[in-house]
CSV table of C-alpha atoms in Angstrom, one decimal:
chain,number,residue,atom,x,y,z
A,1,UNK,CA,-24.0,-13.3,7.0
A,2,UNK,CA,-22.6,-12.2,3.8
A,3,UNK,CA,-23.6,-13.5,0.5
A,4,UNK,CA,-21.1,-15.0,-1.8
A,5,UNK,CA,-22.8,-16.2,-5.0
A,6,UNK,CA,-19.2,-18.3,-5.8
A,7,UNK,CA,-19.4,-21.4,-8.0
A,8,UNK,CA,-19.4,-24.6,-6.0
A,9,UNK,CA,-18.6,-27.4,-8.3
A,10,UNK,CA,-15.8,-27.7,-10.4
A,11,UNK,CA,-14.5,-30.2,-12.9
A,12,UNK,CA,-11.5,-31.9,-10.7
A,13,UNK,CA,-11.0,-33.6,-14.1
A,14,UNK,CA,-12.6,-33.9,-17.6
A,15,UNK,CA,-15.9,-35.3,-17.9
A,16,UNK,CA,-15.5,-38.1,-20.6
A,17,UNK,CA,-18.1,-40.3,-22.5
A,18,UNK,CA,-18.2,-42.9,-25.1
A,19,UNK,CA,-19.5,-42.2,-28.7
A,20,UNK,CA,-22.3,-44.5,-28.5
A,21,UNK,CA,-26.4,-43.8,-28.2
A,22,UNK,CA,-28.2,-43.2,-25.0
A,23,UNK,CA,-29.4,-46.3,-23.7
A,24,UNK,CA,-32.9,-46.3,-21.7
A,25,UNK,CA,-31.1,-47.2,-18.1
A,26,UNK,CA,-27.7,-47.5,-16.8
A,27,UNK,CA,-25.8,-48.6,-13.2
A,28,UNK,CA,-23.4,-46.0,-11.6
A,29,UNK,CA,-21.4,-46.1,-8.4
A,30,UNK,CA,-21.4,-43.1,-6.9
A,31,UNK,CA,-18.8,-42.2,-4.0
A,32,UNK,CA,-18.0,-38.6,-2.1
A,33,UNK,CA,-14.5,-38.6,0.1
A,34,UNK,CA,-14.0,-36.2,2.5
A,35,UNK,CA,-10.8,-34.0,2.8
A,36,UNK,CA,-11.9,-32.1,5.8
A,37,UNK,CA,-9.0,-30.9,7.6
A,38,UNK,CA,-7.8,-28.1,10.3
A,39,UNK,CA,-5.6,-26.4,7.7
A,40,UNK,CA,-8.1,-25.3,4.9
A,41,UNK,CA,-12.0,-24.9,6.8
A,42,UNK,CA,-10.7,-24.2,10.4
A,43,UNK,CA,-10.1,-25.8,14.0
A,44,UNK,CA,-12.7,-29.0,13.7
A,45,UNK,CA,-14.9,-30.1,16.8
A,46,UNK,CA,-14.4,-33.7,18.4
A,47,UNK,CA,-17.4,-34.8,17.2
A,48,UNK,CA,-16.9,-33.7,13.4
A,49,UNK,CA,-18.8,-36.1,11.3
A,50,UNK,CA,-21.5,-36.1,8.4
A,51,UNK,CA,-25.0,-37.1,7.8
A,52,UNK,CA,-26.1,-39.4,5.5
A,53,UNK,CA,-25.5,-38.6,1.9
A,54,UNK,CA,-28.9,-38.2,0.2
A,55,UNK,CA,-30.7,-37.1,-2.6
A,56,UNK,CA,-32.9,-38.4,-5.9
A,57,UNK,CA,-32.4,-39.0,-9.6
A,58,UNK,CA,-34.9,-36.9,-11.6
A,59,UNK,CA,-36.3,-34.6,-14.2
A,60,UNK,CA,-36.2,-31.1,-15.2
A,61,UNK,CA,-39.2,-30.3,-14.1
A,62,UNK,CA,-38.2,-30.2,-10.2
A,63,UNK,CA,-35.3,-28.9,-8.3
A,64,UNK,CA,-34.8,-29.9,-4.6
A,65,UNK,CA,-32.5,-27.1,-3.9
A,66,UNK,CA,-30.4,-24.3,-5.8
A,67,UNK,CA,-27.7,-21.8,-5.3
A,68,UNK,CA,-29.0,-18.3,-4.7
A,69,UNK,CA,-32.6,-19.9,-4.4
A,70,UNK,CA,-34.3,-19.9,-0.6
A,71,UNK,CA,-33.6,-23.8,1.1
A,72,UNK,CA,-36.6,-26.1,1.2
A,73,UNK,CA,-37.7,-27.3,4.5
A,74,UNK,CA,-36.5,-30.5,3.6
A,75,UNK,CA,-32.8,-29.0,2.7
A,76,UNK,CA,-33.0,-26.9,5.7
A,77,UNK,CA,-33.4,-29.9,7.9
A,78,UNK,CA,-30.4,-31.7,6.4
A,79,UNK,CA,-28.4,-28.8,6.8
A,80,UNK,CA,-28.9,-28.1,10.3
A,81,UNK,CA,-29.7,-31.2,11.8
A,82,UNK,CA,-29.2,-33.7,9.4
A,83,UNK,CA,-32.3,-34.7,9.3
A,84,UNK,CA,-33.9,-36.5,6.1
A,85,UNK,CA,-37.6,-37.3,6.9
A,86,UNK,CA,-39.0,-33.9,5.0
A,87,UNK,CA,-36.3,-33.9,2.4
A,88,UNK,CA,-37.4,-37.3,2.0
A,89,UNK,CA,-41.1,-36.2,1.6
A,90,UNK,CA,-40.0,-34.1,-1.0
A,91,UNK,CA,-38.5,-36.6,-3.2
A,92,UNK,CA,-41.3,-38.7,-2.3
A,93,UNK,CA,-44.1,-36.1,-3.9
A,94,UNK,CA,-41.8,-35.7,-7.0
A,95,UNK,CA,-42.1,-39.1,-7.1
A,96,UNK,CA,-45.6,-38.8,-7.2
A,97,UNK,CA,-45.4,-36.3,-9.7
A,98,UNK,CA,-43.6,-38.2,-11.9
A,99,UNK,CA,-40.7,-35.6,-11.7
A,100,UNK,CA,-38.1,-38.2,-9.6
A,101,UNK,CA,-37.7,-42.0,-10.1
A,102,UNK,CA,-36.2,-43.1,-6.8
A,103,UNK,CA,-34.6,-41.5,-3.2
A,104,UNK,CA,-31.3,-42.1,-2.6
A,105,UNK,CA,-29.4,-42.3,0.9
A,106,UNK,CA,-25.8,-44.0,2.1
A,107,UNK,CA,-24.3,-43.7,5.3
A,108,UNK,CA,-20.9,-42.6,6.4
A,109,UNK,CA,-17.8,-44.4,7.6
A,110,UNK,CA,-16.2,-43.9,9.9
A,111,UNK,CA,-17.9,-41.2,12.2
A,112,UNK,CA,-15.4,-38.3,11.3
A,113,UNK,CA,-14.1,-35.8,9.5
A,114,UNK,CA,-11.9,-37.7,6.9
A,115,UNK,CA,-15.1,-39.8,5.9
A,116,UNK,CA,-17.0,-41.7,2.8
A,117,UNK,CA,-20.1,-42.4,1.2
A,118,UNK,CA,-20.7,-44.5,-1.2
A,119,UNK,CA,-24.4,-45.2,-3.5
A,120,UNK,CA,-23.6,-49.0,-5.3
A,121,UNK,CA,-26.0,-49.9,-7.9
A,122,UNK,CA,-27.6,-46.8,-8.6
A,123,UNK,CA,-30.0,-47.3,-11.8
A,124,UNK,CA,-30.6,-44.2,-13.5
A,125,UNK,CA,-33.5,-43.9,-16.2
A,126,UNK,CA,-33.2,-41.9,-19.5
A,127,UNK,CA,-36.0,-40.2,-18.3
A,128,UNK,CA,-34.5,-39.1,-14.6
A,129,UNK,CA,-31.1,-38.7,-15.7
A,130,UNK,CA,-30.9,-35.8,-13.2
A,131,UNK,CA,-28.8,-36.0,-10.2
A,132,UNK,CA,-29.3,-34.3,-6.8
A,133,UNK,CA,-27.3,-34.9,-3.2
A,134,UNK,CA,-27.1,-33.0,0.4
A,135,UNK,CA,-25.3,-34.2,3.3
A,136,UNK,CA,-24.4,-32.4,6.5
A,137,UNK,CA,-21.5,-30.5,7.5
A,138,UNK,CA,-21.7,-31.7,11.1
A,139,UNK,CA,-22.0,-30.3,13.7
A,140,UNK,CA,-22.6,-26.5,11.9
A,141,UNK,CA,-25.4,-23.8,11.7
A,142,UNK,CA,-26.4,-24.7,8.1
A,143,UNK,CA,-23.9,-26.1,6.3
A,144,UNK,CA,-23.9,-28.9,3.7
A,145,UNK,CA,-22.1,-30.2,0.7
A,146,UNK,CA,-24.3,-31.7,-2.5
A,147,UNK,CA,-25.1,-30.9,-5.9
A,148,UNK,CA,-28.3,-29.9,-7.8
A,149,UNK,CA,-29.6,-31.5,-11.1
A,150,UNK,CA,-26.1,-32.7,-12.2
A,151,UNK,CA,-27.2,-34.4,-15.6
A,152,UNK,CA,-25.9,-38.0,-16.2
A,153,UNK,CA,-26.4,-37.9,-20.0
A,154,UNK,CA,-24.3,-35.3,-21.9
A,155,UNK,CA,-25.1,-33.0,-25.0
A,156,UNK,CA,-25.6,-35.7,-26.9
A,157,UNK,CA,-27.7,-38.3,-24.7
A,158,UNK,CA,-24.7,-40.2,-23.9
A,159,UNK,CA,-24.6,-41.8,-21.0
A,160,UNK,CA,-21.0,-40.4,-19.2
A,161,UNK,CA,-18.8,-42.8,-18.1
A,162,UNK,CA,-16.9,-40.7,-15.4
A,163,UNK,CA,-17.1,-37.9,-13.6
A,164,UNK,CA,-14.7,-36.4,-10.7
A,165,UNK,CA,-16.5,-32.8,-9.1
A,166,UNK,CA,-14.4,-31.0,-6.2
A,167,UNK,CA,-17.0,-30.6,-3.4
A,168,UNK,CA,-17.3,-27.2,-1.4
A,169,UNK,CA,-19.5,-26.2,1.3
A,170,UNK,CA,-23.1,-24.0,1.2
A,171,UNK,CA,-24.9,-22.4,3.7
A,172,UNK,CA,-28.5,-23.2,3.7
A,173,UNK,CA,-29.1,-19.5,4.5
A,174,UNK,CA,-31.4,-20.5,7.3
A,175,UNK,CA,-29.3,-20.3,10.8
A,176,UNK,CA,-26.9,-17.7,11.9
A,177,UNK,CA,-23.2,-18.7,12.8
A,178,UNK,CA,-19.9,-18.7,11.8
A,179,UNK,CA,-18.6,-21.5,14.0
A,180,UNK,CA,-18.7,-25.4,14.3
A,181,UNK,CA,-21.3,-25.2,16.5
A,182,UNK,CA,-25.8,-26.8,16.1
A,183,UNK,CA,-27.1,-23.8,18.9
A,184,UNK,CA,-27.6,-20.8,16.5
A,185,UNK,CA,-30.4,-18.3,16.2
A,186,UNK,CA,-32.3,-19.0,12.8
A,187,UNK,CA,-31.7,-16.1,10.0
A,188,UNK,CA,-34.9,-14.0,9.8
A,189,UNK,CA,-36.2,-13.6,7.3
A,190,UNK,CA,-34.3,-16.7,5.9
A,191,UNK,CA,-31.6,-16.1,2.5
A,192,UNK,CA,-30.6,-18.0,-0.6
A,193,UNK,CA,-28.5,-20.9,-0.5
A,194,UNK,CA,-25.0,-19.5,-1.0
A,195,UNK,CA,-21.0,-20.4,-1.1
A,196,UNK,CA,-19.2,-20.2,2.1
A,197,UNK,CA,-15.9,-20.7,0.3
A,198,UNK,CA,-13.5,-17.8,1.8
A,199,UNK,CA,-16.3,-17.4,4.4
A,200,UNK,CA,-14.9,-18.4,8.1
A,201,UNK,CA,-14.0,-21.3,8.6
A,202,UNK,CA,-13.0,-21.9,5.1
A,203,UNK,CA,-10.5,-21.1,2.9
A,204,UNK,CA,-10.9,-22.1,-1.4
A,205,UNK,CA,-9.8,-25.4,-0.6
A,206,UNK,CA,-12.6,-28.1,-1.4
A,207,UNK,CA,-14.0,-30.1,1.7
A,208,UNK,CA,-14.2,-33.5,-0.4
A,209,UNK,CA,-14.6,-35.2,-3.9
A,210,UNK,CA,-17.6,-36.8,-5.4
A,211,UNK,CA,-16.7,-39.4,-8.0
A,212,UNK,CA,-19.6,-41.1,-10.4
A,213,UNK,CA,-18.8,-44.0,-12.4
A,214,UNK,CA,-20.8,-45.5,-15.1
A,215,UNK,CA,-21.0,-49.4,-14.1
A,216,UNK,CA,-22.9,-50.8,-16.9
A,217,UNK,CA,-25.6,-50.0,-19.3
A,218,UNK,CA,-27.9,-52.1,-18.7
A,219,UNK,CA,-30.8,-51.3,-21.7
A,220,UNK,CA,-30.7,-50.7,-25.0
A,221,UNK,CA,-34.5,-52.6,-26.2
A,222,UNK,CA,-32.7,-56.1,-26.6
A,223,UNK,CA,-32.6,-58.3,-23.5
A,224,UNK,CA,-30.5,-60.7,-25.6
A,225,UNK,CA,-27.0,-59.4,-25.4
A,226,UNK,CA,-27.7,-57.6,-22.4
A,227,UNK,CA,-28.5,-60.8,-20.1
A,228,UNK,CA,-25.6,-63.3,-22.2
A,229,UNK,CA,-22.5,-61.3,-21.8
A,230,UNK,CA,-20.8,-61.3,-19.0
A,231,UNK,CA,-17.0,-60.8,-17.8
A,232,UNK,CA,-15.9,-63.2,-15.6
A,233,UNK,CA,-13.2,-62.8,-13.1
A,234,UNK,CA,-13.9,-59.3,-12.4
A,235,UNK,CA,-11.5,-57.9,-11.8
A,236,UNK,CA,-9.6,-59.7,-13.9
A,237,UNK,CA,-5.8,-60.2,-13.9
A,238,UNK,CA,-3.6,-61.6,-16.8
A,239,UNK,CA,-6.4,-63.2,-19.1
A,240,UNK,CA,-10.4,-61.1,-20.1
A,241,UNK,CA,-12.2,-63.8,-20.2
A,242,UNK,CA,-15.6,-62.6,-21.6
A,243,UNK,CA,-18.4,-65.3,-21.2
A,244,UNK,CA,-20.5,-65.1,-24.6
A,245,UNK,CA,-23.7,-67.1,-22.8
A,246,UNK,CA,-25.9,-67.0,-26.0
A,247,UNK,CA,-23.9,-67.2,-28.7
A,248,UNK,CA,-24.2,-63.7,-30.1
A,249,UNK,CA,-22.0,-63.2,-33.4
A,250,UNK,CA,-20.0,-60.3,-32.3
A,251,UNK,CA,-18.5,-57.5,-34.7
A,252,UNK,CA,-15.9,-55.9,-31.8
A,253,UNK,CA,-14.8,-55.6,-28.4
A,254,UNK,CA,-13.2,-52.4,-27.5
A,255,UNK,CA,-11.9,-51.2,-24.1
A,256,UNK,CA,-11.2,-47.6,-23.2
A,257,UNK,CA,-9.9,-45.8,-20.5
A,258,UNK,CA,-11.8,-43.4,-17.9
A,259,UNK,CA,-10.3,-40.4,-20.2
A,260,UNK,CA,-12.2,-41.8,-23.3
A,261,UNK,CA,-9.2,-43.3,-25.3
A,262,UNK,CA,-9.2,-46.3,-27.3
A,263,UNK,CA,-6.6,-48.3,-25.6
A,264,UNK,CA,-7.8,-51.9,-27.4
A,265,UNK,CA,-10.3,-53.1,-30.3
A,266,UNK,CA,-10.7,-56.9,-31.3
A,267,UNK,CA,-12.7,-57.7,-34.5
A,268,UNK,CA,-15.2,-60.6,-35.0
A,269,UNK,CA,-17.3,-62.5,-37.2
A,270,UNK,CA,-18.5,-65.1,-35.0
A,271,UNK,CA,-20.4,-65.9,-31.8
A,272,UNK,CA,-17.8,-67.8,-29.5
A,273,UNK,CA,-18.7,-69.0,-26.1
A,274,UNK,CA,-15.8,-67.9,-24.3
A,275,UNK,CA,-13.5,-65.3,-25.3
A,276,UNK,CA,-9.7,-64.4,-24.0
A,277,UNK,CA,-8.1,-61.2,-24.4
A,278,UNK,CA,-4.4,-60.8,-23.7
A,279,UNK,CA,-4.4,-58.1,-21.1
A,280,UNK,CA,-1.3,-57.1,-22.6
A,281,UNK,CA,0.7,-53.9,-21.4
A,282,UNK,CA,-2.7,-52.5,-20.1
A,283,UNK,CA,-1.6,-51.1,-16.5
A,284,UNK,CA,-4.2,-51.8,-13.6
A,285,UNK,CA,-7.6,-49.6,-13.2
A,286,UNK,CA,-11.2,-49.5,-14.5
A,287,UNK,CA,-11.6,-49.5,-17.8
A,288,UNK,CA,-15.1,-49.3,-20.1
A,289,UNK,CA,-15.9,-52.6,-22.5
A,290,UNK,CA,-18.1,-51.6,-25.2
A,291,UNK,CA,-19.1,-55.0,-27.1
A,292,UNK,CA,-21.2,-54.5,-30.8
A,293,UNK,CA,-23.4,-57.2,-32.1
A,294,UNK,CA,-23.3,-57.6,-35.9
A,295,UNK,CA,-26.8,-56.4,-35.8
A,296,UNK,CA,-25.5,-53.3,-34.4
A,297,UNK,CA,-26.4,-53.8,-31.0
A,298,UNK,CA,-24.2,-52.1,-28.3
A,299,UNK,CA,-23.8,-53.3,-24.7
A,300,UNK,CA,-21.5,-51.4,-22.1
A,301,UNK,CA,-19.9,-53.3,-18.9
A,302,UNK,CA,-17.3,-52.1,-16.3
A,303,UNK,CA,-13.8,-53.7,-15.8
A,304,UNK,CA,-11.8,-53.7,-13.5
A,305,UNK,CA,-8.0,-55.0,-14.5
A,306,UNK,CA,-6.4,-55.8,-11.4
């Protein structure tokens, strides 16, 4: 097989944050959507499907897999079976290294090509910030999509609010084969992890998308404004109505979009119990809340403006 050492992931669109301090956890919702299709990675079997999407949030002090680096056994089990129990047994001694906080696995619906994934309610630490994913390409030699150590905080220890990557497929470098098929000879001696894109049956095209979405913030060292505010409907239609449970005396409530603009601020010197925002002219989609105390505390929530 030849070796293409090709860039896998690129930035479908900008990655965009909010210009606030690095809070010690926050929630994403992390989702991968399959294109696979005839036209751009070849005639597709019957049975064309993928394995669970898994993976770990973690440190720099591990790496589960790598482009140009020789597969684990764990990675070469998802790749050409789409097996997890020694991938999981990895994460599992990083875990009890204290180099990973937590595995990670969703299943795929429905059983074919044109599929979906989603992780819900993924907490991610300031101290595992970290992400790393492999699913199957199935059936195939060795194939798989994922990513390795895609950090959740940028430059600046922000957490990053959204993120779209175009998904392409590797070879494990541990199976021979060119075609859909799980009966191979293995590759001996095994290779690095490389690109198959322009490698038959794929063209440049990407194979799917992985989006991750910042939910929440959930932690910032008071409890306070974190448990009392909450927005509820959510989604929420003509009316924000943002539940102020404790009384907190507010300085702002801004909302931004998933590109990082401003789109509304509201001012206060006072702790109302409920507050109502005119939605106004703002069109339907998920936007970022970002609520400051007048002690300067900061709490981050998702909405979702139907």
């Amino acid at each position: 097989m030849s070796r293409v050492y090709t860039p896998l992931l690129s930035l479908f669109c900008c990655l965009t944050f909010l210009s606030i301090n690095a809070q010690s956890q926050a929630q994403y919702t992390i989702t991968f959507n399959s294109t696979w299709n005839e036209t751009d990675h070849g005639t597709l079997p019957p049975t064309a499907h993928w394995s669970d999407l898994v993976g770990a949030t973690h440190n720099s002090d591990v790496k589960f897999w790598e482009l140009g680096q020789l597969a684990s056994p764990g990675i070469e089990d998802v790749a050409e079976m789409g097996s997890n129990a020694n991938f999981n047994s990895e994460v599992n001694t990083a875990i009890g290294n204290s180099d990973a906080d937590q595995w990670l696995q969703a299943g795929f619906s429905p059983f074919a090509a044109i599929s979906s994934a989603t992780l819900s309610n993924i907490i991610v630490s300031a101290n595992y910030p970290l992400l790393s994913l492999a699913a199957m390409v199935a059936p195939s030699p060795d194939w798989f999509v994922g990513i390795d150590s895609f950090s959740l905080l940028d430059m600046s220890n922000n957490w990053k609010t959204s993120v779209v990557l175009d998904m392409f497929v590797y070879d494990a470098g541990t199976e021979e084969g060119n075609a859909y098929s799980l009966s191979n000879p293995d590759t001996v001696p095994a290779i690095p992890v490389f690109s198959r894109i322009n490698i038959t049956p794929f063209n440049d095209q990407k194979i799917g998308t992985l989006t991750i979405t910042l939910d929440q913030v959930l932690s910032n060292g008071n409890s306070e404004i974190t448990d009392s505010i909450i927005i509820a409907p959510n989604p929420a239609s003509s009316l924000i109505r943002i539940h102020n449970r404790a009384g907190t005396v507010l300085e702002s409530i801004e909302l931004y979009n998933l590109v990082g603009e401003r789109v509304k601020r509201i001012q206060y010197d006072e702790g109302p119990d409920l507050i109502e925002i005119a939605r106004g002219r703002l069109a339907p989609g998920i936007y970022i809340m970002k609520v400051t105390s007048s002690d300067n505390l900061i709490l981050i929530r998702k909405l979702i403006l139907d």
